[in-house]
mmCIF file of C-alpha atoms in Angstrom:
data_model
loop_
_atom_site.group_PDB
_atom_site.id
_atom_site.type_symbol
_atom_site.label_atom_id
_atom_site.label_comp_id
_atom_site.label_asym_id
_atom_site.label_seq_id
_atom_site.Cartn_x
_atom_site.Cartn_y
_atom_site.Cartn_z
ATOM 1 C CA MET A 1 60.552 12.669 -2.220
ATOM 2 C CA ALA A 2 59.124 13.841 0.829
ATOM 3 C CA VAL A 3 55.683 12.094 1.797
ATOM 4 C CA GLU A 4 53.241 13.973 4.283
ATOM 5 C CA PHE A 5 50.240 12.309 6.366
ATOM 6 C CA GLN A 6 47.435 14.369 7.715
ATOM 7 C CA GLN A 7 43.984 14.828 8.657
ATOM 8 C CA GLU A 8 41.709 17.009 6.364
ATOM 9 C CA PHE A 9 38.811 18.273 5.667
ATOM 10 C CA LEU A 10 36.600 16.595 3.165
ATOM 11 C CA PHE A 11 36.360 20.406 1.235
ATOM 12 C CA GLN A 12 40.071 20.375 1.325
ATOM 13 C CA VAL A 13 40.065 17.247 -0.689
ATOM 14 C CA GLU A 14 36.947 16.519 -2.700
ATOM 15 C CA VAL A 15 37.981 18.465 -5.989
ATOM 16 C CA GLU A 16 41.545 17.104 -6.080
ATOM 17 C CA CYS A 17 40.774 13.576 -4.915
ATOM 18 C CA GLN A 18 38.420 13.049 -8.068
ATOM 19 C CA GLU A 19 41.509 11.227 -10.140
ATOM 20 C CA LEU A 20 42.282 9.038 -7.442
ATOM 21 C CA ILE A 21 38.830 7.956 -7.059
ATOM 22 C CA LYS A 22 38.351 6.972 -10.448
ATOM 23 C CA LEU A 23 41.662 4.820 -10.425
ATOM 24 C CA HIS A 24 40.705 3.490 -7.465
ATOM 25 C CA TRP A 25 37.222 2.436 -8.590
ATOM 26 C CA GLU A 26 38.746 0.904 -12.081
ATOM 27 C CA GLU A 27 41.262 -1.142 -10.090
ATOM 28 C CA ILE A 28 38.871 -2.578 -7.470
ATOM 29 C CA ALA A 29 35.064 -2.117 -8.181
ATOM 30 C CA LEU A 30 33.032 -5.065 -9.121
ATOM 31 C CA ASN A 31 29.910 -4.902 -11.256
ATOM 32 C CA LYS A 32 31.164 -1.862 -13.008
ATOM 33 C CA VAL A 33 28.703 -1.987 -15.750
ATOM 34 C CA LYS A 34 25.430 -2.323 -13.037
ATOM 35 C CA ILE A 35 26.925 -0.039 -10.344
ATOM 36 C CA LYS A 36 28.866 3.104 -11.427
ATOM 37 C CA LEU A 37 31.043 5.400 -9.539
ATOM 38 C CA ASN A 38 28.658 8.027 -8.012
ATOM 39 C CA PRO A 39 29.693 9.448 -4.572
ATOM 40 C CA ASP A 40 27.055 10.644 -2.148
ATOM 41 C CA TRP A 41 28.982 14.062 -1.066
ATOM 42 C CA GLU A 42 26.221 15.193 0.407
ATOM 43 C CA ALA A 43 26.013 12.325 2.978
ATOM 44 C CA TYR A 44 29.798 12.359 3.307
ATOM 45 C CA TYR A 45 29.657 15.951 4.484
ATOM 46 C CA ASN A 46 26.536 15.227 6.568
ATOM 47 C CA ALA A 47 28.694 12.561 8.413
ATOM 48 C CA GLU A 48 31.905 14.925 8.587
ATOM 49 C CA GLU A 49 29.653 17.465 10.457
ATOM 50 C CA GLU A 50 28.247 15.367 12.713
ATOM 51 C CA GLY A 51 31.888 14.015 13.718
ATOM 52 C CA ASN A 52 31.529 10.604 12.160
ATOM 53 C CA PHE A 53 33.585 10.722 9.337
ATOM 54 C CA SER A 54 37.401 11.452 9.028
ATOM 55 C CA VAL A 55 39.656 11.604 6.015
ATOM 56 C CA PHE A 56 43.677 10.682 6.456
ATOM 57 C CA THR A 57 46.081 11.649 3.361
ATOM 58 C CA ALA A 58 49.035 10.983 1.984
ATOM 59 C CA ARG A 59 50.606 13.773 -0.064
ATOM 60 C CA SER A 60 54.119 13.506 -2.175
ATOM 61 C CA ASP A 61 55.217 17.386 -2.587
ATOM 62 C CA GLY A 62 51.897 18.522 -2.084
ATOM 63 C CA LYS A 63 50.096 16.555 -4.787
ATOM 64 C CA LEU A 64 47.289 14.279 -3.291
ATOM 65 C CA ILE A 65 49.092 10.233 -3.367
ATOM 66 C CA GLY A 66 46.648 8.504 -1.085
ATOM 67 C CA TYR A 67 43.776 8.325 1.191
ATOM 68 C CA PHE A 68 42.081 6.561 4.317
ATOM 69 C CA ALA A 69 38.513 7.344 5.171
ATOM 70 C CA VAL A 70 36.647 6.286 7.977
ATOM 71 C CA PHE A 71 33.235 6.139 9.359
ATOM 72 C CA ILE A 72 32.889 6.374 13.176
ATOM 73 C CA GLY A 73 30.424 5.796 15.575
ATOM 74 C CA SER A 74 29.336 3.591 18.445
ATOM 75 C CA ASN A 75 27.976 -0.057 18.499
ATOM 76 C CA PRO A 76 24.749 -0.759 20.382
ATOM 77 C CA HIS A 77 26.535 -4.064 21.582
ATOM 78 C CA TYR A 78 29.298 -1.829 23.328
ATOM 79 C CA LYS A 79 28.195 1.946 24.253
ATOM 80 C CA ASP A 80 31.293 2.608 26.187
ATOM 81 C CA HIS A 81 33.412 2.647 22.767
ATOM 82 C CA LEU A 82 34.094 4.275 19.654
ATOM 83 C CA PHE A 83 34.464 2.038 16.339
ATOM 84 C CA ALA A 84 36.100 3.351 12.956
ATOM 85 C CA THR A 85 35.400 1.528 9.764
ATOM 86 C CA ASN A 86 37.090 2.234 6.779
ATOM 87 C CA ASP A 87 35.519 3.619 4.139
ATOM 88 C CA VAL A 88 37.931 3.830 1.300
ATOM 89 C CA ILE A 89 41.996 3.414 1.433
ATOM 90 C CA TYR A 90 43.674 3.941 -1.870
ATOM 91 C CA LEU A 91 47.354 4.894 -2.468
ATOM 92 C CA HIS A 92 48.487 5.501 -5.797
ATOM 93 C CA LYS A 93 50.389 2.773 -7.179
ATOM 94 C CA ASP A 94 53.596 5.046 -7.985
ATOM 95 C CA TYR A 95 53.866 5.050 -3.995
ATOM 96 C CA ARG A 96 52.890 1.390 -3.014
ATOM 97 C CA LYS A 97 56.422 0.109 -2.801
ATOM 98 C CA GLY A 98 58.203 0.923 0.435
ATOM 99 C CA LEU A 99 56.401 1.987 3.404
ATOM 100 C CA THR A 100 54.027 5.043 2.500
ATOM 101 C CA GLY A 101 50.716 2.651 2.791
ATOM 102 C CA VAL A 102 51.966 1.354 6.198
ATOM 103 C CA LYS A 103 52.838 5.098 7.541
ATOM 104 C CA LEU A 104 48.950 6.477 6.497
ATOM 105 C CA ILE A 105 47.452 3.621 8.295
ATOM 106 C CA LYS A 106 49.699 4.470 11.373
ATOM 107 C CA PHE A 107 49.118 8.040 11.014
ATOM 108 C CA ALA A 108 45.135 7.666 10.782
ATOM 109 C CA GLU A 109 45.622 4.719 13.736
ATOM 110 C CA LYS A 110 47.255 7.602 16.205
ATOM 111 C CA CYS A 111 44.661 10.173 15.267
ATOM 112 C CA LEU A 112 41.884 8.117 15.918
ATOM 113 C CA LYS A 113 43.133 6.492 19.196
ATOM 114 C CA GLU A 114 44.024 10.354 20.446
ATOM 115 C CA ASP A 115 40.077 11.057 19.363
ATOM 116 C CA GLY A 116 39.144 8.132 21.714
ATOM 117 C CA VAL A 117 38.251 5.005 19.235
ATOM 118 C CA SER A 118 38.877 1.778 20.635
ATOM 119 C CA VAL A 119 38.193 -0.422 17.955
ATOM 120 C CA LEU A 120 39.630 0.290 14.043
ATOM 121 C CA SER A 121 38.350 -2.227 11.394
ATOM 122 C CA ILE A 122 39.570 -2.026 8.009
ATOM 123 C CA ASN A 123 38.270 -4.420 5.167
ATOM 124 C CA THR A 124 40.170 -5.597 1.913
ATOM 125 C CA LYS A 125 39.000 -6.475 -1.005
ATOM 126 C CA VAL A 126 39.792 -10.367 -1.548
ATOM 127 C CA HIS A 127 40.905 -9.881 -5.193
ATOM 128 C CA GLN A 128 43.312 -7.240 -4.198
ATOM 129 C CA PRO A 129 44.425 -8.187 -0.379
ATOM 130 C CA PHE A 130 46.697 -6.629 1.730
ATOM 131 C CA ASP A 131 46.578 -9.428 4.476
ATOM 132 C CA VAL A 132 50.189 -9.665 4.687
ATOM 133 C CA ILE A 133 50.403 -5.618 5.875
ATOM 134 C CA MET A 134 47.483 -5.731 8.109
ATOM 135 C CA LYS A 135 49.146 -8.903 9.806
ATOM 136 C CA ARG A 136 52.038 -6.932 10.271
ATOM 137 C CA LEU A 137 50.696 -4.023 11.660
ATOM 138 C CA GLY A 138 48.900 -6.068 14.202
ATOM 139 C CA PHE A 139 45.462 -6.469 12.724
ATOM 140 C CA ASN A 140 43.327 -9.636 13.115
ATOM 141 C CA LEU A 141 40.909 -11.358 10.234
ATOM 142 C CA ILE A 142 37.798 -11.270 12.184
ATOM 143 C CA GLU A 143 35.459 -11.548 9.836
ATOM 144 C CA ARG A 144 34.257 -12.793 6.229
ATOM 145 C CA VAL A 145 31.567 -10.795 4.213
ATOM 146 C CA TYR A 146 29.827 -12.745 1.139
ATOM 147 C CA SER A 147 27.847 -10.432 -1.523
ATOM 148 C CA LYS A 148 25.674 -10.917 -4.191
ATOM 149 C CA TYR A 149 24.158 -8.103 -6.711
ATOM 150 C CA LEU A 150 20.256 -8.434 -6.602
ATOM 151 C CA GLY A 151 19.493 -5.540 -8.678
ATOM 152 C CA GLU A 152 18.105 -6.050 -12.360
#
């Protein structure tokens, strides 16, 4: 089955991606009892409209099987460059063998470069790492992030 990669607008994928988003959340989210999945679609649409959000998809025979979404913007430290930081990246478990995930990242990387992005940052979860893939694609480990739930 052929997998196609493309950049799509949010309105093209919002409804169809609901099942994948839920699977993604169930697989990797922390503090699930206290922090429920509740995307702010308006914020995503606003960011996309401003040119600060892009969605890249993987489809098998037309069916959405994965997504890679990034926020794009400048950085006050480096005003001559655009930076893309991943918001979410997910590939359905049935498609993780082989190079589908690698191809999705490479496709997004190509598109972002064409759009003038200088740096792409991809964060991974410590409990679901894919560091080997990141290193193989030429990414460097540059930062560690610590998190603590402060709510009640």
